[in-house]
mmCIF file of C-alpha atoms in Angstrom:
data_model
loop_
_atom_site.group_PDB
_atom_site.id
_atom_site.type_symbol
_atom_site.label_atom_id
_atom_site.label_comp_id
_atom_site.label_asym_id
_atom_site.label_seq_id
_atom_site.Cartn_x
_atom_site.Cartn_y
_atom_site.Cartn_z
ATOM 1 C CA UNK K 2 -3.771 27.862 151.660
ATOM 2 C CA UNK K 3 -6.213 30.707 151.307
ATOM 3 C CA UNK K 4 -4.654 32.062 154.585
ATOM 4 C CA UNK K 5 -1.046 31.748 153.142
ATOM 5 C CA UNK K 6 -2.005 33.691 149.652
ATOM 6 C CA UNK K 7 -3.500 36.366 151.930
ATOM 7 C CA UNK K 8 -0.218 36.224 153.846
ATOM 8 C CA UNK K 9 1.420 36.905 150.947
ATOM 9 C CA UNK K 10 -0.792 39.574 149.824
ATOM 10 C CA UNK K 11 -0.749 41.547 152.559
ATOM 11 C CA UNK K 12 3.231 41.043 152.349
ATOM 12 C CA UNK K 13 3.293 41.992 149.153
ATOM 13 C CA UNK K 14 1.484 45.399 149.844
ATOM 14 C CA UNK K 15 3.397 46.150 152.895
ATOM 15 C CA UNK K 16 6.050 45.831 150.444
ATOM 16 C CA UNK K 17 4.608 48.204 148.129
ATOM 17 C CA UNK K 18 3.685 50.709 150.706
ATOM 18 C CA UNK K 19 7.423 50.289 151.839
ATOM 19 C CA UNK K 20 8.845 51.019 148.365
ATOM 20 C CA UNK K 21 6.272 53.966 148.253
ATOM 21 C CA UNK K 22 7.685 55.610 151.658
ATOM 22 C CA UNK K 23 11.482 54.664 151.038
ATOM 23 C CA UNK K 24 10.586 56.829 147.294
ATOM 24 C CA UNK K 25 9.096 59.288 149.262
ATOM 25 C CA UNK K 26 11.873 59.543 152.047
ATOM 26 C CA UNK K 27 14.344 59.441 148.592
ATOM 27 C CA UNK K 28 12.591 62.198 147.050
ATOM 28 C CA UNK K 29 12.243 64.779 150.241
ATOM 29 C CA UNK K 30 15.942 63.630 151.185
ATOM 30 C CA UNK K 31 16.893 64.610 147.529
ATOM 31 C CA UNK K 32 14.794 67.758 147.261
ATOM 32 C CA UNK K 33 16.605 68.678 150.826
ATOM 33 C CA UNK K 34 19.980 68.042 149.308
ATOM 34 C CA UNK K 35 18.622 70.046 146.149
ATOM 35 C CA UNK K 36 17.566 72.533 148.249
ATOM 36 C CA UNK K 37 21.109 72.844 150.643
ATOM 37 C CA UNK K 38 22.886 73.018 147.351
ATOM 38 C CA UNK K 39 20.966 76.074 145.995
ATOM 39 C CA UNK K 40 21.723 77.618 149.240
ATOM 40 C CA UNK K 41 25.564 76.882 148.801
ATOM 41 C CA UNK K 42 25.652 78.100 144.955
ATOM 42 C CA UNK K 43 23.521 81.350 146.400
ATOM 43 C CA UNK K 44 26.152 81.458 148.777
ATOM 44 C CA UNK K 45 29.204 81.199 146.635
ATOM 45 C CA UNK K 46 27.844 83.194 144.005
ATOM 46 C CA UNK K 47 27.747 86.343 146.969
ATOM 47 C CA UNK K 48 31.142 85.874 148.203
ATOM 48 C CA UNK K 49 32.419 85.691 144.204
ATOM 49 C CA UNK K 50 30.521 88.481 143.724
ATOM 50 C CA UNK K 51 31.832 90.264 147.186
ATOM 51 C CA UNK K 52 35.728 89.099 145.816
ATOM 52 C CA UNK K 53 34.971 91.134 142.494
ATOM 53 C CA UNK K 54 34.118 94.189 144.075
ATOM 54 C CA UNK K 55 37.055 93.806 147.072
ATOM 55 C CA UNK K 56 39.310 93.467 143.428
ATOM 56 C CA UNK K 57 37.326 97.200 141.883
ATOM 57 C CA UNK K 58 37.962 98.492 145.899
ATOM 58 C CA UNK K 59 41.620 97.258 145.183
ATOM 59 C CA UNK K 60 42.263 98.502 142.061
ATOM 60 C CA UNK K 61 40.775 101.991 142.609
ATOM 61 C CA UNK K 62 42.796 101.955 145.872
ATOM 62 C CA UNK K 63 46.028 101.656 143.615
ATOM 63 C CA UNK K 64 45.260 104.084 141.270
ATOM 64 C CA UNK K 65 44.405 106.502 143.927
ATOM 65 C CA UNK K 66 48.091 106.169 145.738
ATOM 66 C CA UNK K 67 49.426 106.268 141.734
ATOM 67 C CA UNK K 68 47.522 109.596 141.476
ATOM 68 C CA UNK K 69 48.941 110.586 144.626
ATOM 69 C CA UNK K 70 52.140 109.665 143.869
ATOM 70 C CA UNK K 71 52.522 111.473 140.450
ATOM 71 C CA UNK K 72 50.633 114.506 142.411
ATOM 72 C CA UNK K 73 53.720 114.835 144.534
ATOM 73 C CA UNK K 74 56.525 114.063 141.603
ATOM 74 C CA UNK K 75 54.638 116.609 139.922
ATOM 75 C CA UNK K 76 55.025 118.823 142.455
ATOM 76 C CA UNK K 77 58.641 118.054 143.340
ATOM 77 C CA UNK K 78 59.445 118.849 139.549
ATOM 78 C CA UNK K 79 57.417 122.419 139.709
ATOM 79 C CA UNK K 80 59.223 123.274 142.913
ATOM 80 C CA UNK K 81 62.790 122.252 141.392
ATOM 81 C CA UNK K 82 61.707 124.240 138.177
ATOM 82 C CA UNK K 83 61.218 127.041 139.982
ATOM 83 C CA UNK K 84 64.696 127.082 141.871
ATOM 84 C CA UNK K 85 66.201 126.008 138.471
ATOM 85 C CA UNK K 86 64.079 129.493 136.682
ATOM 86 C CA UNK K 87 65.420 131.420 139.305
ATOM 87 C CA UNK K 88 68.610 130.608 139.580
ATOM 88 C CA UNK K 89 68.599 130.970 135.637
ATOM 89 C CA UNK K 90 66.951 134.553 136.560
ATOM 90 C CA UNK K 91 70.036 135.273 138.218
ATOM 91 C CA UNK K 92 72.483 134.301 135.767
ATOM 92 C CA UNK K 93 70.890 136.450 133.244
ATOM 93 C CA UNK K 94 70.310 139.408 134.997
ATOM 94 C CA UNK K 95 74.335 139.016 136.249
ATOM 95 C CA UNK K 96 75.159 138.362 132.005
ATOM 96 C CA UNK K 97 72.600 141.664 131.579
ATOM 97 C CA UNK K 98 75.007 143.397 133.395
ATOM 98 C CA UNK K 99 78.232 142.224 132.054
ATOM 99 C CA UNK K 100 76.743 143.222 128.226
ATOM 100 C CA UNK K 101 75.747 146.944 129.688
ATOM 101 C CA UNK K 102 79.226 146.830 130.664
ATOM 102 C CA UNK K 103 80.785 145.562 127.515
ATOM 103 C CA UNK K 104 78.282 147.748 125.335
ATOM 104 C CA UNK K 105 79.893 150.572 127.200
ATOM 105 C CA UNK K 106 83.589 149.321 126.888
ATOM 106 C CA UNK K 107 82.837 148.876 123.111
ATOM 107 C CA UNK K 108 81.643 152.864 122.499
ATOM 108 C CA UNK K 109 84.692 153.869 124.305
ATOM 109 C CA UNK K 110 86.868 151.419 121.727
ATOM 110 C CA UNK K 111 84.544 152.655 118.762
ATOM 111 C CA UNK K 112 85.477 156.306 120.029
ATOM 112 C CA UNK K 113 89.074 155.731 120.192
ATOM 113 C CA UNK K 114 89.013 154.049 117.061
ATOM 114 C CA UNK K 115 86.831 156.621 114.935
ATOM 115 C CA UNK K 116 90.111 158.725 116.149
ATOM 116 C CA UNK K 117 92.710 156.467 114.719
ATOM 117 C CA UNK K 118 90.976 156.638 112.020
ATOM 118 C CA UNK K 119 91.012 160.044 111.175
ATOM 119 C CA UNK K 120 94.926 159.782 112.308
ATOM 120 C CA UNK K 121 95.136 157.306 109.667
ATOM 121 C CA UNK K 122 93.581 158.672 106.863
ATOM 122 C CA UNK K 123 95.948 161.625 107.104
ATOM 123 C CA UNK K 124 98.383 159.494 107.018
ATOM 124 C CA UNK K 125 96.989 157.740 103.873
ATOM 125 C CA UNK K 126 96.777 161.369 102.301
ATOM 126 C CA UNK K 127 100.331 161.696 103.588
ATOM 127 C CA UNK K 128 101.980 158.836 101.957
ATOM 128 C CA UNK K 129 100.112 158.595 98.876
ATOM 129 C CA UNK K 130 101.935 161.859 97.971
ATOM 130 C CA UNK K 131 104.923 160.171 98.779
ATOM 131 C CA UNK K 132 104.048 157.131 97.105
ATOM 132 C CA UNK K 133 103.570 159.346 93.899
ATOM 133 C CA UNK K 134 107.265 160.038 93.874
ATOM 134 C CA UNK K 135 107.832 156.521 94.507
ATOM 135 C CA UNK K 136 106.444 155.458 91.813
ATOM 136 C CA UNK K 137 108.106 158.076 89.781
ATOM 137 C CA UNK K 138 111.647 157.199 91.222
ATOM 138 C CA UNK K 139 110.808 153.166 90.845
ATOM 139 C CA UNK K 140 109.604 153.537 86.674
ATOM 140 C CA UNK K 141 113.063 155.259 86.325
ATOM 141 C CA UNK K 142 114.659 152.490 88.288
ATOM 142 C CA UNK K 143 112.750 149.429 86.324
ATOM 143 C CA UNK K 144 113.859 151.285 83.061
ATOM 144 C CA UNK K 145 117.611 151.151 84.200
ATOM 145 C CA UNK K 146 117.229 147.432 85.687
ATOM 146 C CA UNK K 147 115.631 146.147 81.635
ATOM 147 C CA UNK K 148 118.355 147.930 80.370
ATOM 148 C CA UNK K 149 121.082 146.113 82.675
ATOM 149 C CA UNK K 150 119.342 143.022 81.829
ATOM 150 C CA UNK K 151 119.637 143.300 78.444
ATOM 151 C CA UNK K 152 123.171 144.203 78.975
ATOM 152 C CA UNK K 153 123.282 140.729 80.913
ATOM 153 C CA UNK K 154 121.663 138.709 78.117
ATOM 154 C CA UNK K 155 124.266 139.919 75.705
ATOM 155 C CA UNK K 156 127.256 139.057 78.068
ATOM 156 C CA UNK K 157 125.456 135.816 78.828
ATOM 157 C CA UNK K 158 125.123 134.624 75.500
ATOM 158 C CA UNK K 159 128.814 135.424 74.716
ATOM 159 C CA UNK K 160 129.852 134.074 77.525
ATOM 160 C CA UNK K 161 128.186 130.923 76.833
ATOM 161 C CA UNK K 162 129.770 130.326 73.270
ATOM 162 C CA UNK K 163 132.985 131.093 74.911
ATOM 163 C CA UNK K 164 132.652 128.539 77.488
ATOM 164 C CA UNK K 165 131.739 126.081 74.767
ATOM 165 C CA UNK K 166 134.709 126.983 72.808
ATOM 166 C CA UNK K 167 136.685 126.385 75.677
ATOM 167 C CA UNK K 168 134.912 122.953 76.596
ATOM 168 C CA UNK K 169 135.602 121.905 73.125
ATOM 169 C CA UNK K 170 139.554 123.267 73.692
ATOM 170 C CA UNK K 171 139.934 121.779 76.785
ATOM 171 C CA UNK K 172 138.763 118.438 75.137
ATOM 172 C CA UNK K 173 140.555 118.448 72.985
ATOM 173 C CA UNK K 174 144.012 119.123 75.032
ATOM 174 C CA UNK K 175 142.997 116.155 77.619
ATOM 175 C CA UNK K 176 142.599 114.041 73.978
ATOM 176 C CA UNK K 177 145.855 115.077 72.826
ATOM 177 C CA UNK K 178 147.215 114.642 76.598
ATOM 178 C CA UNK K 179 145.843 110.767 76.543
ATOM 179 C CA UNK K 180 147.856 110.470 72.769
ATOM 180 C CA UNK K 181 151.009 111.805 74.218
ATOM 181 C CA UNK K 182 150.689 109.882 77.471
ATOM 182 C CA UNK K 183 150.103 106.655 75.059
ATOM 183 C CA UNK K 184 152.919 107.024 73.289
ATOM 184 C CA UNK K 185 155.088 107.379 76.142
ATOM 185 C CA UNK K 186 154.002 104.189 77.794
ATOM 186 C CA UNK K 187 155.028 102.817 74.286
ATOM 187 C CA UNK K 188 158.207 104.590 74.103
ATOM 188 C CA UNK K 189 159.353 102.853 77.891
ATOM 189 C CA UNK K 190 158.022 99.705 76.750
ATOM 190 C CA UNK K 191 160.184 99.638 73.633
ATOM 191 C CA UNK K 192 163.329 100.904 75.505
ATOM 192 C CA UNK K 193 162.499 98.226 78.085
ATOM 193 C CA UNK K 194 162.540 95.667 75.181
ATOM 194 C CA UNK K 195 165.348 97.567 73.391
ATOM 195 C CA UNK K 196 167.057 96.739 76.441
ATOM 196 C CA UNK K 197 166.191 93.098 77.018
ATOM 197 C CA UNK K 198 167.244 92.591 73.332
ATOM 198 C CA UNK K 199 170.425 94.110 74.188
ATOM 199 C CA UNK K 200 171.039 91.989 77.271
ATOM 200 C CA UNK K 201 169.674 88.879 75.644
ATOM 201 C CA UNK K 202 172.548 89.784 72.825
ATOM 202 C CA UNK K 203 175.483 89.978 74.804
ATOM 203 C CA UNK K 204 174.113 86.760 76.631
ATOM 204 C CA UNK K 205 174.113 85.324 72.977
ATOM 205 C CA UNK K 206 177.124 86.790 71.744
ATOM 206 C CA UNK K 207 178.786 83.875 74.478
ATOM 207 C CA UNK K 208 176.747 81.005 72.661
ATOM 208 C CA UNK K 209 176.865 79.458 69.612
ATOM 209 C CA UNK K 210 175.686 81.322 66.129
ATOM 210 C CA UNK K 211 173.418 78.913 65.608
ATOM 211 C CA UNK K 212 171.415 78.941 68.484
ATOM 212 C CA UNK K 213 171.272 82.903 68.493
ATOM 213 C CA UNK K 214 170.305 82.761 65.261
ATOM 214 C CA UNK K 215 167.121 80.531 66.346
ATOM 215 C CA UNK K 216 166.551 82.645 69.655
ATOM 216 C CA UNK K 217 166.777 85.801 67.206
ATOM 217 C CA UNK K 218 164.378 83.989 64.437
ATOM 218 C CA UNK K 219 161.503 83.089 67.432
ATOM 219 C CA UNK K 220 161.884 86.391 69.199
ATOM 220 C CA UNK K 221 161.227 88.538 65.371
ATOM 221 C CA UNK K 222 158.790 86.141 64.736
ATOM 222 C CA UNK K 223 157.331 87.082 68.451
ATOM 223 C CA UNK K 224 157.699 90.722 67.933
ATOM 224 C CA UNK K 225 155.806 90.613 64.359
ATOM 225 C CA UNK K 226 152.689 88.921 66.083
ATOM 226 C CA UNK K 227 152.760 91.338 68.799
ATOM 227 C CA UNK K 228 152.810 94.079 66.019
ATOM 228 C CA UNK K 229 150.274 92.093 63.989
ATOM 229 C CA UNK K 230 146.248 92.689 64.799
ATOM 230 C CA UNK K 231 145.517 90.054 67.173
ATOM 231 C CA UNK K 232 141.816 89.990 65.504
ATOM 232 C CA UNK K 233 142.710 89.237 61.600
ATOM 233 C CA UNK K 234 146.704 88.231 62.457
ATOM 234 C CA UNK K 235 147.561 89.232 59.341
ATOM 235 C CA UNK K 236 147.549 93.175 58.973
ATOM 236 C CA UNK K 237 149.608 95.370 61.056
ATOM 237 C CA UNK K 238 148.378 97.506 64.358
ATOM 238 C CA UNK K 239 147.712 101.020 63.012
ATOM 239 C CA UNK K 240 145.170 102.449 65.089
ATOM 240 C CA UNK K 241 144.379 102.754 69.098
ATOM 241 C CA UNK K 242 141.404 102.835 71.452
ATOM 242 C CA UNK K 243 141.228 105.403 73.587
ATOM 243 C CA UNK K 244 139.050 103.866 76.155
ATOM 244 C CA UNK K 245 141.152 101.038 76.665
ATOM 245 C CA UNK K 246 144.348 101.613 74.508
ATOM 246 C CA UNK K 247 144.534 98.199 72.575
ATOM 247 C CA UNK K 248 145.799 98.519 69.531
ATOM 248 C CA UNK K 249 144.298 96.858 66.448
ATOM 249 C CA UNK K 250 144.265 97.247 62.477
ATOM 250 C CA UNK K 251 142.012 99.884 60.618
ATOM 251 C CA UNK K 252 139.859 97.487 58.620
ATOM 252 C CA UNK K 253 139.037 95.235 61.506
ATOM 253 C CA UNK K 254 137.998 98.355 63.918
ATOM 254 C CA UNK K 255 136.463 99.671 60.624
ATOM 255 C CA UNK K 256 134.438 96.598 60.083
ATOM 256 C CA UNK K 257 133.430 96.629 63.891
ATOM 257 C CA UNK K 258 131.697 100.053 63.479
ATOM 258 C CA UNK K 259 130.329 99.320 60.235
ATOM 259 C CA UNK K 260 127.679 96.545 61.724
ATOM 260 C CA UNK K 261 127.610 98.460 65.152
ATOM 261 C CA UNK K 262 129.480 95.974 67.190
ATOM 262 C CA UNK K 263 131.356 98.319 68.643
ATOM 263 C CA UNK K 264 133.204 96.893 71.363
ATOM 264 C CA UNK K 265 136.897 96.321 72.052
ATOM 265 C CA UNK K 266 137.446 92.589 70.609
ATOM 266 C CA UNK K 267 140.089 92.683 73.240
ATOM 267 C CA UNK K 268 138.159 93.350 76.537
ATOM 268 C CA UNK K 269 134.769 94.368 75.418
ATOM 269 C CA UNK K 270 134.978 97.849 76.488
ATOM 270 C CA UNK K 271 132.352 100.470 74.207
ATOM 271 C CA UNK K 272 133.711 102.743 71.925
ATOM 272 C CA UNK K 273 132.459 105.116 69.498
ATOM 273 C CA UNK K 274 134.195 106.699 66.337
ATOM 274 C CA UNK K 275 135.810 109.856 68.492
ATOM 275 C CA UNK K 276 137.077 107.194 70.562
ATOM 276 C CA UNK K 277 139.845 105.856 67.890
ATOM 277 C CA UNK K 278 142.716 107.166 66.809
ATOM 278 C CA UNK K 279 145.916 106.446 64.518
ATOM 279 C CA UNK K 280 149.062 105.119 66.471
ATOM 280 C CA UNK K 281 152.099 104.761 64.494
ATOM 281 C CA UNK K 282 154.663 101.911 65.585
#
């Protein structure tokens, strides 16, 4: 038993010392891996560090070959420049000449003008004499011309009246021409019914009294309404319109202008008071 407990002790401190060298191996492995991974962040931290400045190298590479390139744009615009100030040289030297040339045209125009001038103003002194006795000659002429004109007035105005007087005659005569061409038309229509009595007689004159005495009875009693207004039917037809030539009586026409109707009761046609006249039947 006492061999078996030391057994076990000695197991137990092999144990131990086991533990204590695997901690140990642990530890140096870990502080080897610690170490490695220093190394690496050294490492990486250098080439970072050796990116950033291959980026400045970069970036100062670019804006050397910008420099560059604006060097020679600059230089292509100074060289076109030039040929663009000398050619503009050119055109003003040629436009230098062309004004000497036209400054020298222009004197000799001045010249030959200051010439006509002096031509002209003796001319001016010329005709303003004449223009004296033009003026002389045209006050005499403008005194002559009022009178004629006044002359004109006067023969105007009595012409005028004259022409109304004959307006008015020649109204007149076309008034009394419409009367006299009414009265005709009356005239044929009466002989036309003068006639047609006639006939219609001697057709009677083969028929029985009686009956021509009732034919003769209807056709006075058919005259009278035809001579009879044909707006009252009770006054005679004494006066005419000369628009329209229907015949009515005085009072009714009267009465019609009185309250302003003044249309033909016949066919409507307007009238006025010049427009009516007597007609005798």
């Amino acid at each position: 038993m006492q061999r078996l407990s030391f057994a076990e002790a000695e197991l137990e401190e092999l144990r131990a010392k086991v533990d204590a060298s695997e901690r140990l191996a642990f530890c140096s492995r870990e502080q080897s891996y610690i170490n490695k991974l220093e190394q690496l962040m050294t490492i990486g931290q250098a080439y970072e560090d050796m990116q950033t400045q291959n980026q400045h190298l970069l970036e100062q590479l670019a804006d050397r070959e910008d420099f560059n390139i604006k060097l020679v744009s600059d230089s292509v615009k100074m060289k076109q420049a030039s040929s663009s100030l000398l050619s503009e040289k050119l055109m003003l030297e040629k436009q230098l000449q062309q004004v000497h040339t036209s400054l020298e045209s222009s004197k000799l125009k001045m010249a030959r003008g200051e010439e006509q001038m002096k031509t002209c103003v003796e001319q001016a002194i010329k005709t303003s004499a004449e223009n004296r006795h033009l003026t002389i000659s045209l006050e005499r002429a403008v005194l002559d011309v009022s009178n004629t004109e006044k002359e004109l007035k006067w023969f105007r105005s009595s012409v005028g009246s004259s022409e109304k007087d004959y307006e008015q005659t020649q109204q007149k005569i076309s008034e009394l021409r419409m009367l006299l061409e009414n009265e005709k038309s009356e005239r044929r229509r009466l002989e036309e019914q003068y006639e047609e009595v006639k006939n219609e007689v001697k057709e009677l004159t083969s028929e029985t009294e009686e009956t021509t005495i009732q034919k003769l009875q209807d056709e006075i009693k058919e005259c009278k309404a035809i001579l009879k207004c044909g707006v009252c039917f009770d006054r005679p037809k004494e006066v005419v319109i000369t628009k329209c030539f229907h015949l009515f009586c005085s009072p009714c026409i009267q009465r019609n202008l009185e309250i302003r109707h003044r249309k033909c009761p016949g066919c409507g046609t307007p009238f006025g008071q010049n427009d009516v006249r007597e007609a005798k039947i």
